[in-house]
XYZ file of N, CA and C in Angstrom:
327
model
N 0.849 -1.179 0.000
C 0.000 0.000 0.000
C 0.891 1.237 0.000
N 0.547 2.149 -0.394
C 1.493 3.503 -0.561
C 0.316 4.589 0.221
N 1.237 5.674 0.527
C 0.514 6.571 1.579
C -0.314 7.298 0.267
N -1.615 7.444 1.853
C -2.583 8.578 0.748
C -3.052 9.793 1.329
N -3.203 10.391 0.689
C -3.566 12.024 1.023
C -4.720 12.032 1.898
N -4.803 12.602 2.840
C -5.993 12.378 3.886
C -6.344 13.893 3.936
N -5.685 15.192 3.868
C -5.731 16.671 4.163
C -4.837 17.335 3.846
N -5.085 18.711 3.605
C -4.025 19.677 2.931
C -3.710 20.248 4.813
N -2.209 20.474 4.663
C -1.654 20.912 5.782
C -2.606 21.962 6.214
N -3.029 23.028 5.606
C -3.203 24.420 5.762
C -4.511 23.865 6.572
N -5.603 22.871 6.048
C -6.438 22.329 6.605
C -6.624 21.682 8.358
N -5.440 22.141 8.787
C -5.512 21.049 10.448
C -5.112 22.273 11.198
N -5.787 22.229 12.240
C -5.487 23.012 13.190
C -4.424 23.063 14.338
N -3.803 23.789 15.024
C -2.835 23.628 15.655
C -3.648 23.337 16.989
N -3.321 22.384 17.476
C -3.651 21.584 19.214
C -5.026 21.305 18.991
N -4.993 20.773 17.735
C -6.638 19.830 17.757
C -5.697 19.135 16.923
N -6.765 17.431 17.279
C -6.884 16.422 16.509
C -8.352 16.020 15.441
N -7.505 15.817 14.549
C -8.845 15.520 12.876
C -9.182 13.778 12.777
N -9.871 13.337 12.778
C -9.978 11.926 12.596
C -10.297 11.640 11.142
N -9.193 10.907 10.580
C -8.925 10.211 9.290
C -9.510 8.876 8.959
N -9.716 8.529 7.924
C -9.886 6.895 8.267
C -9.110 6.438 6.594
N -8.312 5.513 6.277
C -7.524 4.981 5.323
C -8.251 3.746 5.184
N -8.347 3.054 4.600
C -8.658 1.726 4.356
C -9.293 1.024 5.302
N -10.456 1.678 6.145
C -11.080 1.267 7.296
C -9.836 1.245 8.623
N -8.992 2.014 8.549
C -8.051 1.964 9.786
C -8.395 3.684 10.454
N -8.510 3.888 11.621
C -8.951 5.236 12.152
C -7.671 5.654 12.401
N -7.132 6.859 12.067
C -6.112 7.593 12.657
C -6.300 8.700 13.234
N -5.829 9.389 13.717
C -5.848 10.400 14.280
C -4.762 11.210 14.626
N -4.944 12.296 13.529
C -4.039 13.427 13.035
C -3.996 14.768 13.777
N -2.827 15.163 13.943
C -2.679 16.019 15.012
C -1.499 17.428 14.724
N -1.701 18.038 14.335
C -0.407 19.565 14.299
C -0.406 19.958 15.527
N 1.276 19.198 16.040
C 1.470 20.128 17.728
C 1.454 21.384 17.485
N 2.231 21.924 18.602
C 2.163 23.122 19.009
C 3.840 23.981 18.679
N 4.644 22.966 17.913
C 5.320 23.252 17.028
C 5.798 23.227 15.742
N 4.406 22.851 15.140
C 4.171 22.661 13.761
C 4.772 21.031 13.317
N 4.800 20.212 13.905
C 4.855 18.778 13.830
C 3.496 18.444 13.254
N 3.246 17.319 12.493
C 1.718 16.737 12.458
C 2.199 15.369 12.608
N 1.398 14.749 13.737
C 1.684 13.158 14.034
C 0.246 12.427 13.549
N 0.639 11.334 13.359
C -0.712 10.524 13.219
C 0.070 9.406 13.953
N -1.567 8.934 14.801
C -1.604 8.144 15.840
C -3.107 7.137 15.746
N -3.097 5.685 15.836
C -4.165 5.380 15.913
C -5.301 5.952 16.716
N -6.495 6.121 16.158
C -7.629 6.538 16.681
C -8.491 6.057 17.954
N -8.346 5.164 17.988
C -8.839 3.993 19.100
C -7.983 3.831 20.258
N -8.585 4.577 21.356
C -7.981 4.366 23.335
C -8.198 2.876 23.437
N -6.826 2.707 23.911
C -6.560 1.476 23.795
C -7.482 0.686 24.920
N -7.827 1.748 25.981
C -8.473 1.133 26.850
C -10.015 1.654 27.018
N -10.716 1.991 26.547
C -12.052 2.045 26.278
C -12.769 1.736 24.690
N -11.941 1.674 23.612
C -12.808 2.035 22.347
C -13.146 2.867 22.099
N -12.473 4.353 22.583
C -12.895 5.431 22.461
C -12.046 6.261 21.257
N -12.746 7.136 20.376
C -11.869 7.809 19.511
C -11.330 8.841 20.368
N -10.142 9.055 19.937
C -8.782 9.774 20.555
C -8.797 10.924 19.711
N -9.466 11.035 18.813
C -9.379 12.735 17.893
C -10.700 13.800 18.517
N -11.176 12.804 19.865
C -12.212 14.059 20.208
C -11.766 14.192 21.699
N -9.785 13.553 21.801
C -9.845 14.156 22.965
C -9.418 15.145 22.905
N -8.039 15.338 23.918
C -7.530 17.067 24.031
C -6.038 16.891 23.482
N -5.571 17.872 23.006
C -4.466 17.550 22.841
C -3.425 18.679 23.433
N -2.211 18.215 23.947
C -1.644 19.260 25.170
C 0.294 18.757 24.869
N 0.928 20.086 24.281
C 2.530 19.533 23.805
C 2.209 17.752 23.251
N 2.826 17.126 23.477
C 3.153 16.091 22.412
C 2.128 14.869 23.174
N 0.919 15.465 23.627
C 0.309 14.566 23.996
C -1.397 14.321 23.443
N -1.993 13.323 23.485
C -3.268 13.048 22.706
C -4.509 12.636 24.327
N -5.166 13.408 24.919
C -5.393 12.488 25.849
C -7.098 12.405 25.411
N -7.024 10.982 26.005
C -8.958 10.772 25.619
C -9.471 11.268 26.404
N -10.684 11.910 25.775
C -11.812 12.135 27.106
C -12.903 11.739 27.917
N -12.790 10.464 27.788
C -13.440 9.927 28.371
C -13.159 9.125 30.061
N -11.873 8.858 29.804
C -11.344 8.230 31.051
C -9.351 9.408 31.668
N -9.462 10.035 30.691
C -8.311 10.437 30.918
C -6.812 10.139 30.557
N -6.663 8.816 29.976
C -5.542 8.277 29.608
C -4.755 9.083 28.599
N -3.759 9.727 28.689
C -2.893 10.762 27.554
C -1.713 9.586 26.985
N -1.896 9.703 25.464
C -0.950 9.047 24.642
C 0.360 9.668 24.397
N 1.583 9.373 24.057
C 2.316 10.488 23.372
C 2.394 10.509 21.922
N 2.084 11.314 21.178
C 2.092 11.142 19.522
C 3.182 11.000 19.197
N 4.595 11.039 19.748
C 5.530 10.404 18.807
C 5.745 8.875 19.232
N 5.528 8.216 20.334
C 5.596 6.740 20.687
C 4.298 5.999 20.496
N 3.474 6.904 20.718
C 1.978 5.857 20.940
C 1.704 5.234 22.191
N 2.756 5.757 23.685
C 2.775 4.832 24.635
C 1.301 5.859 25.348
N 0.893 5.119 26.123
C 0.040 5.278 26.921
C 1.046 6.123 28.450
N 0.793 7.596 28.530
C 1.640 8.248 29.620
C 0.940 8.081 31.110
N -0.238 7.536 31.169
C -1.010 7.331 32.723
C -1.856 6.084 32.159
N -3.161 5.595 33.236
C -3.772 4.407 33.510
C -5.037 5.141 33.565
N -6.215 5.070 32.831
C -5.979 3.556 32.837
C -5.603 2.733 31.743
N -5.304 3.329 30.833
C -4.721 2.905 29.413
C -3.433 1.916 29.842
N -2.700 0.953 29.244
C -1.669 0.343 29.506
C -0.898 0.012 28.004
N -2.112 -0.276 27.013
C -1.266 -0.630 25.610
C -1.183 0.481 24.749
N 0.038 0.123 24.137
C 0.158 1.767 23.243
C -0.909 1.198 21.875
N -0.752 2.555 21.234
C -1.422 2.895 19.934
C -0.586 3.074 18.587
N -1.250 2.458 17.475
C 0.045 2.692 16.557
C 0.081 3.925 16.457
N 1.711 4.462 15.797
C 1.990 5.262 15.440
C 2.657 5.469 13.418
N 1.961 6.080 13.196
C 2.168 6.312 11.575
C 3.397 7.435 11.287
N 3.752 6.794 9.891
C 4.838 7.777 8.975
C 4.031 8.779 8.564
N 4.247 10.118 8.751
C 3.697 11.037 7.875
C 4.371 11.727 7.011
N 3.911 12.094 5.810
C 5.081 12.241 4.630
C 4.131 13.785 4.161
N 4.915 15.226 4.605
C 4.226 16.141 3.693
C 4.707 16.451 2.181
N 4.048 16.986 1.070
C 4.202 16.631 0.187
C 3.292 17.909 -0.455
N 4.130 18.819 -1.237
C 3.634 19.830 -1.807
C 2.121 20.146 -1.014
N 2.083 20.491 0.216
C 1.334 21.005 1.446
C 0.322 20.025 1.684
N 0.353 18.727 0.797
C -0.914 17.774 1.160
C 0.160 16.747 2.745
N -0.963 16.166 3.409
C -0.501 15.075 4.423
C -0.930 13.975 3.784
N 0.313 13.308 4.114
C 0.243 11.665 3.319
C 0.553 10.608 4.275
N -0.359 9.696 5.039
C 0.012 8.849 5.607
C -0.264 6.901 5.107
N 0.556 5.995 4.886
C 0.524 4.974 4.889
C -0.011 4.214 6.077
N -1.465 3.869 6.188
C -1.715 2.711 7.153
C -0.919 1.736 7.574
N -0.078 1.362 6.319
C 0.450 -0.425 6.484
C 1.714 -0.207 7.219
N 2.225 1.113 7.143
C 3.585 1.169 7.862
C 3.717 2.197 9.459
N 4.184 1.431 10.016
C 4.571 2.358 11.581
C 5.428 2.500 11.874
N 5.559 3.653 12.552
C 6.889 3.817 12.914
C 7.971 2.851 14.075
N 8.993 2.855 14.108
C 9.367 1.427 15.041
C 10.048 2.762 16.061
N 9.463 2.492 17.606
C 9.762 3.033 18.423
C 10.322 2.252 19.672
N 11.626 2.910 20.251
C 11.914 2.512 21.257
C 11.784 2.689 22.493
């Protein structure tokens, strides 16, 4: 699979998250607060909750439903009650469009 255009940069807001969906996979796209855009799976690992209607705060994604904050460059879960991380995606900008590949993640340590 090759990455596909989901939004034009100019299109995302800074410290909100946009919810994407690629090939039935939910992501959830994010421009920090230093002009980074991460994509992060959409789905709290520990409720089933979409993660693009939580808050987003420096390099973090947190749901709102239970509180659990992700970090968008690892995907780890930073508090509980969350415990499993979330994938984390390549994002490729590209003459101002965002291009992310579902099939590939980033390998974090």
């Amino acid at each position: 699979m090759s990455a596909t255009r989901v939004c034009a940069l100019d299109e995302l807001v800074q410290d909100e998250a946009r919810r994407v969906e690629i090939d039935g996979v939910a992501i959830a796209v994010v421009l920090d607060g230093n002009g980074e855009v991460h994509a992060i799976g959409d789905v709290c690992t520990h409720g089933d909750i979409s993660l693009s209607d939580g808050f987003v705060e420096g390099e973090t994604l947190e749901c709102w439903a239970h509180g659990s904050a992700f970090s968008l460059t690892t995907g780890r879960p930073l508090n509980l009650p969350a415990y499993e991380p979330v994938p984390v995606y390549e994002v490729v900008i590209d003459s101002g469009d965002v291009l992310i590949d579902p099939s590939v993640t980033k390998a974090t340590a």
